[in-house]
Amino acid sequence: MSLLERLQQFTQQHVTTDTDSMAPLDAVIEHLYSATEGSIKGRRTILVGTNNYLGLTFDNQCINANHQATRTYGTGTTGSRLANGSYAGHQELEQELAVFYGVDHSIVFSTGYTANLGMISALVSKGDTIILDEHCHASIYDGCKLSGADIIHFRHNNAEDLDKRLRRLGDKTSTTLVIIEGIYSMLGDRGNLREIVAVKQKYDALLLVDEAHSLGVLGESGRGLSQESGVEEHVDFITGTFSKSLAGIGGFCVSQHPELEVIRYTSRPYIFTASPSPGTIASIRAALEIIRNNPCLREQLWENASWLYNGLKSLGYDLSPEVSPVIAVNVGERVNALTMWKKLFDRGVYVNLVMPPATPNSKCLLRCSVSAAHTHAQLNVVLDAFASFQTPTLKKQLA
Ligand code: PMP
């Protein structure tokens, strides 16, 4: 089969289906009315698949900061920081992130994806070992592959399994990196951080936690699961993204280890890509300030998450394990998932359709992400749309 034929086969198998006249990639947002509502295919649609956890995409302070920085510094940096130079904003944001996390070192990357790629591939290399939770995000897997290190998975959130695998490594644990997430991106459950920290301490391995979905969401001041679990000083590296609660684009790593600074000279995904634009950096700085000063946004987010989770639960749906701003509805077979996704869309509700292999346990999921900016009225529309599937046939299919 030729290269192009392989792509054609993929299209037939994965992009179009008999039951579906509209594929998920056709869901183009033509207009946005707010952080939680837009127009797709001419229909007013409630957005429940955005990761816009604090609803800051339309915040005036963020927009003004972006606007002003763009006027002052231009639209783009047109190159990487090592080759073309840093802007003052990059360094100021790095200082502010370090202060926010209470550490001495911080690096900004161009996306959350490159933060994981850049950190993992610079920390470990051929001959070293990575042990990662089996539910980790694709960017973590890709970073592992790029590093050339040996890759071992441990069972999701199972500290005993991690312990067993570290024990087997003997004296290689000093060149081992353990990786987990704060809130897992597909099922929305928290990492089992306290127990995992205890195990990594026992074997003297390094620990990296990706707080992409937990920054601004967990912890007394929004620093994530590491803060909520009270183990921040034992987490060696925290990575994260600016594309979710901070409502922009970019990524970062913070650490108490001074060695983090060396990464700037050794990490290919840091060196060989353009740095974030001045406008983006300015809006992220404004968003970080909002997170610091407005814990009420986090409270509202959790209130909304409980509202939707409990509502779906009472409709009888098989949900992800805990109340969380990421709520995964297990809908069984692929054809069922596509039908439901399309019907929700027809009722003005946009959720994420997630199919294997992107899902853990090979389940088809309708993934909802809740925002502090959702109103109860909007969430009730979402619940009504899900309630419409409670016909005997669909109930049987879902069983
Ligand atoms: N880590 C996790 C856990 C993610 O879910 C994502 C994106 N969904 C990323 C990293 C990558 O972030 P970004 O979109 O900023 O590249």
Coordinates of C-alpha atoms and ligand atoms in Angstrom, one line a residue:
M1 CA 0.0 0.0 0.0
S2 CA 1.4 3.4 -0.9
L3 CA 1.8 6.2 1.6
L4 CA -1.2 8.1 0.2
E5 CA -3.3 4.9 0.0
R6 CA -2.6 4.4 3.7
L7 CA -4.0 7.8 4.5
Q8 CA -7.1 7.1 2.3
Q9 CA -7.7 3.9 4.3
F10 CA -7.4 5.8 7.5
T11 CA -10.0 8.4 6.3
Q12 CA -12.4 5.6 5.4
Q13 CA -11.9 3.8 8.8
H14 CA -11.8 6.7 11.2
V15 CA -13.1 10.0 9.7
T16 CA -16.4 9.2 8.0
T17 CA -19.0 6.6 9.1
D18 CA -22.2 5.4 7.6
T19 CA -24.2 6.7 10.5
D20 CA -22.7 10.1 10.5
S21 CA -23.0 12.9 8.1
M22 CA -20.9 15.2 10.2
A23 CA -17.4 14.2 11.5
P24 CA -16.0 15.8 14.7
L25 CA -13.5 17.7 12.6
D26 CA -16.3 19.5 10.9
A27 CA -17.3 21.1 14.1
V28 CA -15.8 24.5 13.2
I29 CA -16.7 27.3 15.7
E30 CA -17.7 30.2 13.4
H31 CA -18.4 32.7 16.1
L32 CA -18.0 32.9 19.8
Y33 CA -20.6 34.7 22.0
S34 CA -18.7 34.0 25.3
A35 CA -16.3 31.5 26.9
T36 CA -19.1 28.9 27.0
E37 CA -21.2 29.5 23.9
G38 CA -20.5 29.7 20.2
S39 CA -22.0 29.1 16.8
I40 CA -21.2 25.8 15.0
K41 CA -22.8 25.1 11.6
G42 CA -25.0 28.1 12.2
R43 CA -26.4 26.7 15.4
R44 CA -26.0 28.4 18.8
T45 CA -24.0 25.8 20.8
I46 CA -23.1 25.4 24.5
L47 CA -19.4 24.5 24.6
V48 CA -18.7 21.7 27.0
G49 CA -15.4 20.5 25.6
T50 CA -13.0 23.3 25.8
N51 CA -10.7 22.9 28.9
N52 CA -11.5 26.6 29.5
Y53 CA -11.7 25.7 33.2
L54 CA -11.9 29.3 34.6
G55 CA -13.6 30.8 31.6
L56 CA -10.8 33.4 31.1
T57 CA -10.7 33.4 27.3
F58 CA -12.8 36.6 27.2
D59 CA -11.5 38.2 30.4
N60 CA -10.9 41.9 29.8
Q61 CA -7.7 42.1 31.7
C62 CA -6.2 39.3 29.6
I63 CA -7.4 40.8 26.3
N64 CA -6.2 44.2 27.2
A65 CA -2.8 42.9 28.2
N66 CA -2.5 40.9 25.0
H67 CA -3.5 43.9 22.9
Q68 CA -1.1 46.3 24.6
A69 CA 1.8 43.9 24.3
T70 CA 1.1 43.2 20.6
R71 CA 1.0 47.0 19.9
T72 CA 4.3 47.4 21.8
Y73 CA 6.3 44.3 20.7
G74 CA 4.5 43.1 17.5
T75 CA 2.6 40.0 16.7
G76 CA 5.3 37.4 16.9
T77 CA 8.9 36.7 18.1
T78 CA 9.8 35.1 14.7
G79 CA 12.3 32.7 16.3
S80 CA 13.5 30.7 19.2
R81 CA 14.9 32.2 22.4
L82 CA 18.3 30.7 22.1
A83 CA 18.9 31.8 18.5
N84 CA 16.9 34.9 18.3
G85 CA 16.8 36.3 21.9
S86 CA 14.3 36.4 24.7
Y87 CA 11.7 39.2 25.2
A88 CA 11.4 40.9 28.6
G89 CA 8.0 39.3 28.9
H90 CA 9.3 35.8 28.7
Q91 CA 11.6 36.4 31.6
E92 CA 9.0 38.2 33.6
L93 CA 6.6 35.4 33.2
E94 CA 9.2 32.9 34.2
Q95 CA 9.9 34.9 37.4
E96 CA 6.2 35.2 38.1
L97 CA 5.7 31.4 37.7
A98 CA 8.6 30.7 40.0
V99 CA 7.1 33.0 42.6
F100 CA 3.6 31.5 42.2
Y101 CA 5.0 28.0 42.7
G102 CA 7.4 29.1 45.5
V103 CA 10.4 27.7 43.6
D104 CA 13.6 29.3 42.2
H105 CA 13.5 28.0 38.6
S106 CA 11.1 28.1 35.8
I107 CA 11.2 27.7 32.0
V108 CA 8.5 28.7 29.5
F109 CA 7.9 26.5 26.4
S110 CA 5.9 27.2 23.3
T111 CA 3.1 24.7 24.1
G112 CA 2.3 22.2 26.9
Y113 CA 3.1 19.5 24.4
T114 CA 6.7 20.8 23.9
A115 CA 7.1 21.4 27.6
N116 CA 6.7 17.6 28.1
L117 CA 8.7 16.7 25.1
G118 CA 11.4 19.2 26.0
M119 CA 11.7 18.3 29.7
I120 CA 11.5 14.5 29.3
S121 CA 13.9 14.3 26.4
A122 CA 16.4 16.5 28.2
L123 CA 16.2 14.8 31.5
V124 CA 16.7 11.2 30.4
S125 CA 18.4 9.5 27.5
K126 CA 19.5 6.1 26.2
G127 CA 20.4 3.8 29.0
D128 CA 18.1 5.6 31.5
T129 CA 14.6 4.6 32.5
I130 CA 11.2 6.2 32.6
I131 CA 8.3 4.7 34.6
L132 CA 5.1 6.4 33.7
D133 CA 1.4 5.9 34.6
E134 CA -0.3 4.0 31.8
H135 CA -3.0 6.8 31.5
C136 CA -0.4 9.5 30.8
H137 CA -1.1 11.9 27.9
A138 CA 0.3 11.5 24.4
S139 CA 2.8 14.4 24.9
I140 CA 4.4 12.4 27.7
Y141 CA 4.6 9.3 25.6
D142 CA 6.1 11.2 22.7
G143 CA 8.6 12.8 25.1
C144 CA 9.6 9.4 26.3
K145 CA 10.1 8.1 22.8
L146 CA 12.2 11.2 21.9
S147 CA 14.4 10.6 24.9
G148 CA 15.5 7.1 23.8
A149 CA 15.3 5.9 27.4
D150 CA 13.8 2.5 28.4
I151 CA 10.0 3.0 28.9
I152 CA 8.1 1.1 31.5
H153 CA 4.4 1.6 32.4
F154 CA 2.9 1.1 35.8
R155 CA -0.8 0.4 36.4
H156 CA -2.9 3.5 36.6
N157 CA -2.6 5.1 40.1
N158 CA -1.2 1.9 41.5
A159 CA 1.7 2.8 43.8
E160 CA 2.3 -0.8 44.7
D161 CA 2.9 -1.6 41.0
L162 CA 5.3 1.3 40.8
D163 CA 7.1 0.1 43.8
K164 CA 7.5 -3.4 42.3
R165 CA 8.8 -2.0 39.0
L166 CA 11.3 0.3 40.7
R167 CA 12.5 -2.6 43.0
R168 CA 13.3 -4.6 39.9
L169 CA 15.5 -1.9 38.5
G170 CA 18.1 -2.3 41.3
D171 CA 20.7 0.4 41.3
K172 CA 19.3 1.9 38.0
T173 CA 16.7 3.8 40.0
S174 CA 19.1 6.8 40.3
T175 CA 18.8 7.3 36.6
T176 CA 15.0 6.8 36.6
L177 CA 12.3 9.3 36.0
V178 CA 8.8 8.7 37.3
I179 CA 6.0 10.5 35.5
I180 CA 2.3 11.0 36.5
E181 CA -0.4 13.7 36.0
G182 CA -2.2 15.9 38.4
I183 CA -5.7 15.4 36.9
Y184 CA -5.8 12.8 34.1
S185 CA -6.9 14.3 30.9
M186 CA -9.4 11.6 29.8
L187 CA -11.0 10.3 33.0
G188 CA -10.5 13.4 35.1
D189 CA -9.3 11.5 38.1
R190 CA -6.5 12.8 40.4
G191 CA -3.1 11.2 40.5
N192 CA -2.3 9.1 43.6
L193 CA 0.4 11.6 44.4
R194 CA 1.1 11.1 48.1
E195 CA 1.6 7.4 47.7
I196 CA 3.7 7.8 44.6
V197 CA 5.9 10.4 46.3
A198 CA 6.5 7.9 49.2
V199 CA 7.6 5.3 46.7
K200 CA 9.8 7.5 44.6
Q201 CA 11.5 8.7 47.9
K202 CA 12.2 5.1 48.9
Y203 CA 14.1 4.5 45.6
D204 CA 15.6 7.9 45.2
A205 CA 14.1 8.4 41.7
L206 CA 13.1 11.8 40.2
L207 CA 9.4 12.6 39.8
L208 CA 7.8 14.8 37.2
V209 CA 4.1 15.7 37.5
D210 CA 2.2 17.2 34.6
E211 CA -0.3 19.6 36.1
A212 CA -1.9 20.6 32.8
H213 CA -5.5 20.0 33.9
S214 CA -4.9 20.9 37.6
L215 CA -3.2 24.3 37.5
G216 CA -5.8 26.8 38.7
V217 CA -8.1 23.9 39.5
L218 CA -6.7 22.2 42.6
G219 CA -4.8 23.4 45.7
E220 CA -5.3 26.3 48.1
S221 CA -3.8 28.8 45.7
G222 CA -4.4 26.9 42.5
R223 CA -0.9 25.3 42.2
G224 CA -2.4 21.9 41.4
L225 CA -2.4 18.4 42.9
S226 CA 1.1 18.8 44.3
Q227 CA -0.2 21.6 46.5
E228 CA -3.5 20.0 47.3
S229 CA -1.6 16.8 48.4
G230 CA 0.9 18.8 50.5
V231 CA 3.9 17.2 48.9
E232 CA 5.2 20.0 46.7
E233 CA 8.8 19.9 48.0
H234 CA 9.1 16.2 46.9
V235 CA 8.0 16.8 43.4
D236 CA 11.1 17.4 41.3
F237 CA 9.6 18.9 38.2
I238 CA 6.1 20.3 37.5
T239 CA 5.1 20.8 33.9
G240 CA 1.9 22.4 32.7
T241 CA 0.2 24.3 29.9
F242 CA -1.1 27.8 29.4
S243 CA -3.9 26.5 27.1
K244 CA -6.4 25.4 29.7
S245 CA -7.1 27.4 32.9
L246 CA -4.8 30.2 31.7
A247 CA -6.8 30.5 28.5
G248 CA -3.8 31.1 26.1
I249 CA -1.2 28.9 24.5
G250 CA 2.2 27.8 25.8
G251 CA 3.7 25.6 28.4
F252 CA 6.2 25.6 31.3
C253 CA 8.2 23.7 33.8
V254 CA 9.0 24.8 37.4
S255 CA 11.5 23.2 39.8
Q256 CA 13.6 23.8 42.8
H257 CA 16.6 22.1 41.1
P258 CA 19.0 24.7 39.7
E259 CA 19.8 22.1 37.0
L260 CA 16.6 23.2 35.3
E261 CA 18.4 26.2 33.8
V262 CA 20.7 23.8 31.8
I263 CA 17.7 22.5 29.9
R264 CA 17.7 25.8 28.0
Y265 CA 20.9 24.6 26.2
T266 CA 20.1 20.9 25.8
S267 CA 16.4 20.6 25.1
R268 CA 15.7 20.4 21.3
P269 CA 11.9 21.2 21.7
Y270 CA 12.9 24.3 23.6
I271 CA 15.7 25.4 21.2
F272 CA 14.3 24.6 17.8
T273 CA 10.9 26.2 17.9
A274 CA 9.7 29.8 18.0
S275 CA 9.0 31.3 21.5
P276 CA 5.5 32.4 22.5
S277 CA 4.3 35.7 21.0
P278 CA 4.4 38.8 23.2
G279 CA 0.6 39.1 23.2
T280 CA 0.3 35.5 24.4
I281 CA 2.8 36.0 27.2
A282 CA 1.1 39.2 28.4
S283 CA -2.3 37.5 28.5
I284 CA -0.9 34.6 30.5
R285 CA 0.7 36.9 33.0
A286 CA -2.7 38.6 33.5
A287 CA -4.4 35.2 33.8
L288 CA -1.9 34.0 36.4
E289 CA -2.6 37.2 38.4
I290 CA -6.4 36.5 38.2
I291 CA -5.8 32.9 39.5
R292 CA -3.8 34.3 42.4
N293 CA -6.4 36.8 43.4
N294 CA -9.7 35.0 42.7
P295 CA -10.1 31.7 44.5
C296 CA -13.8 32.2 44.0
L297 CA -13.4 31.1 40.3
R298 CA -12.0 27.8 41.5
E299 CA -14.9 27.4 43.9
Q300 CA -17.4 28.1 41.1
L301 CA -15.7 25.6 38.9
W302 CA -16.1 22.9 41.5
E303 CA -19.7 23.8 42.1
N304 CA -20.4 23.5 38.4
A305 CA -18.4 20.2 38.1
S306 CA -20.6 18.7 40.9
W307 CA -23.7 20.0 39.3
L308 CA -23.0 18.3 36.0
Y309 CA -21.5 15.1 37.5
N310 CA -24.3 14.5 39.9
G311 CA -26.9 15.3 37.2
L312 CA -25.4 12.8 34.8
K313 CA -25.0 10.2 37.6
S314 CA -28.7 10.6 38.5
L315 CA -29.6 10.0 34.8
G316 CA -27.9 6.6 35.2
Y317 CA -24.7 7.2 33.1
D318 CA -21.5 5.3 33.7
L319 CA -19.1 8.1 34.6
S320 CA -15.4 8.6 35.3
P321 CA -14.5 7.8 38.9
E322 CA -14.7 11.1 40.7
V323 CA -16.3 14.5 40.6
S324 CA -14.0 16.6 38.5
P325 CA -14.1 19.4 35.8
V326 CA -13.3 16.6 33.4
I327 CA -16.3 14.2 33.2
A328 CA -16.0 11.2 31.0
V329 CA -19.3 9.5 30.0
N330 CA -18.7 5.9 29.0
V331 CA -20.9 5.2 26.0
G332 CA -19.7 1.8 24.9
E333 CA -19.5 1.0 21.2
R334 CA -18.1 3.3 18.6
V335 CA -21.3 3.6 16.6
N336 CA -23.2 4.5 19.7
A337 CA -20.7 7.2 20.6
L338 CA -20.9 8.8 17.2
T339 CA -24.7 8.7 17.2
M340 CA -24.9 10.3 20.7
W341 CA -22.2 12.9 19.9
K342 CA -24.1 13.9 16.8
K343 CA -27.5 14.0 18.6
L344 CA -26.0 16.2 21.4
F345 CA -24.6 18.4 18.7
D346 CA -28.1 18.7 17.1
R347 CA -29.4 19.8 20.4
G348 CA -26.8 22.6 20.7
V349 CA -24.3 20.8 23.0
Y350 CA -20.7 20.3 22.0
V351 CA -18.7 17.7 23.9
N352 CA -15.5 15.9 23.0
L353 CA -15.9 12.6 21.2
V354 CA -13.0 10.4 22.3
M355 CA -12.4 7.0 20.8
P356 CA -9.8 4.3 21.3
P357 CA -6.8 4.3 21.0
A358 CA -6.9 7.8 22.6
T359 CA -9.0 6.5 25.5
P360 CA -7.8 4.3 28.5
N361 CA -9.4 0.8 28.7
S362 CA -10.5 1.0 25.0
K363 CA -13.8 2.7 25.9
C364 CA -15.6 5.2 23.7
L365 CA -16.1 8.4 25.7
L366 CA -18.1 11.6 25.5
R367 CA -15.8 13.8 27.5
C368 CA -17.3 16.9 29.1
S369 CA -15.1 19.7 30.4
V370 CA -16.8 22.1 32.8
S371 CA -16.0 25.8 33.2
A372 CA -16.5 28.2 36.0
A373 CA -18.2 30.4 33.4
H374 CA -20.9 27.8 32.7
T375 CA -24.3 28.9 34.2
H376 CA -26.6 26.4 35.8
A377 CA -29.1 27.1 33.0
Q378 CA -26.5 26.0 30.4
L379 CA -25.6 22.9 32.4
N380 CA -29.3 22.0 32.6
V381 CA -29.5 22.2 28.8
V382 CA -26.6 19.7 28.7
L383 CA -28.4 17.5 31.2
D384 CA -31.6 17.6 29.2
A385 CA -29.8 16.7 26.1
F386 CA -28.2 13.6 27.8
A387 CA -31.6 12.8 29.3
S388 CA -33.1 12.5 25.8
F389 CA -31.1 9.3 25.3
Q390 CA -32.9 7.5 28.1
T391 CA -35.0 5.5 25.6
P392 CA -35.2 1.8 26.2
T393 CA -33.2 1.1 23.1
L394 CA -30.3 3.4 24.0
K395 CA -30.4 2.3 27.6
K396 CA -30.0 -1.3 26.3
Q397 CA -27.1 -0.3 24.0
L398 CA -25.4 1.6 26.9
A399 CA -25.7 -1.4 29.3
Ligands
PMP1 N1 -0.5 17.5 29.1 C1 -1.7 17.0 29.2 C2 -2.1 16.2 30.4 C3 -2.7 17.4 28.3 O1 -4.0 17.0 28.4 C4 -2.3 18.3 27.2 C5 -3.3 18.8 26.2 N2 -4.6 18.4 26.2 C6 -1.0 18.7 27.1 C7 -0.1 18.2 28.1 C8 -0.5 19.5 26.0 O2 -0.9 20.8 26.2 P1 -0.9 21.9 25.0 O3 -2.3 21.8 24.3 O4 -0.7 23.2 25.6 O5 0.1 21.5 24.0

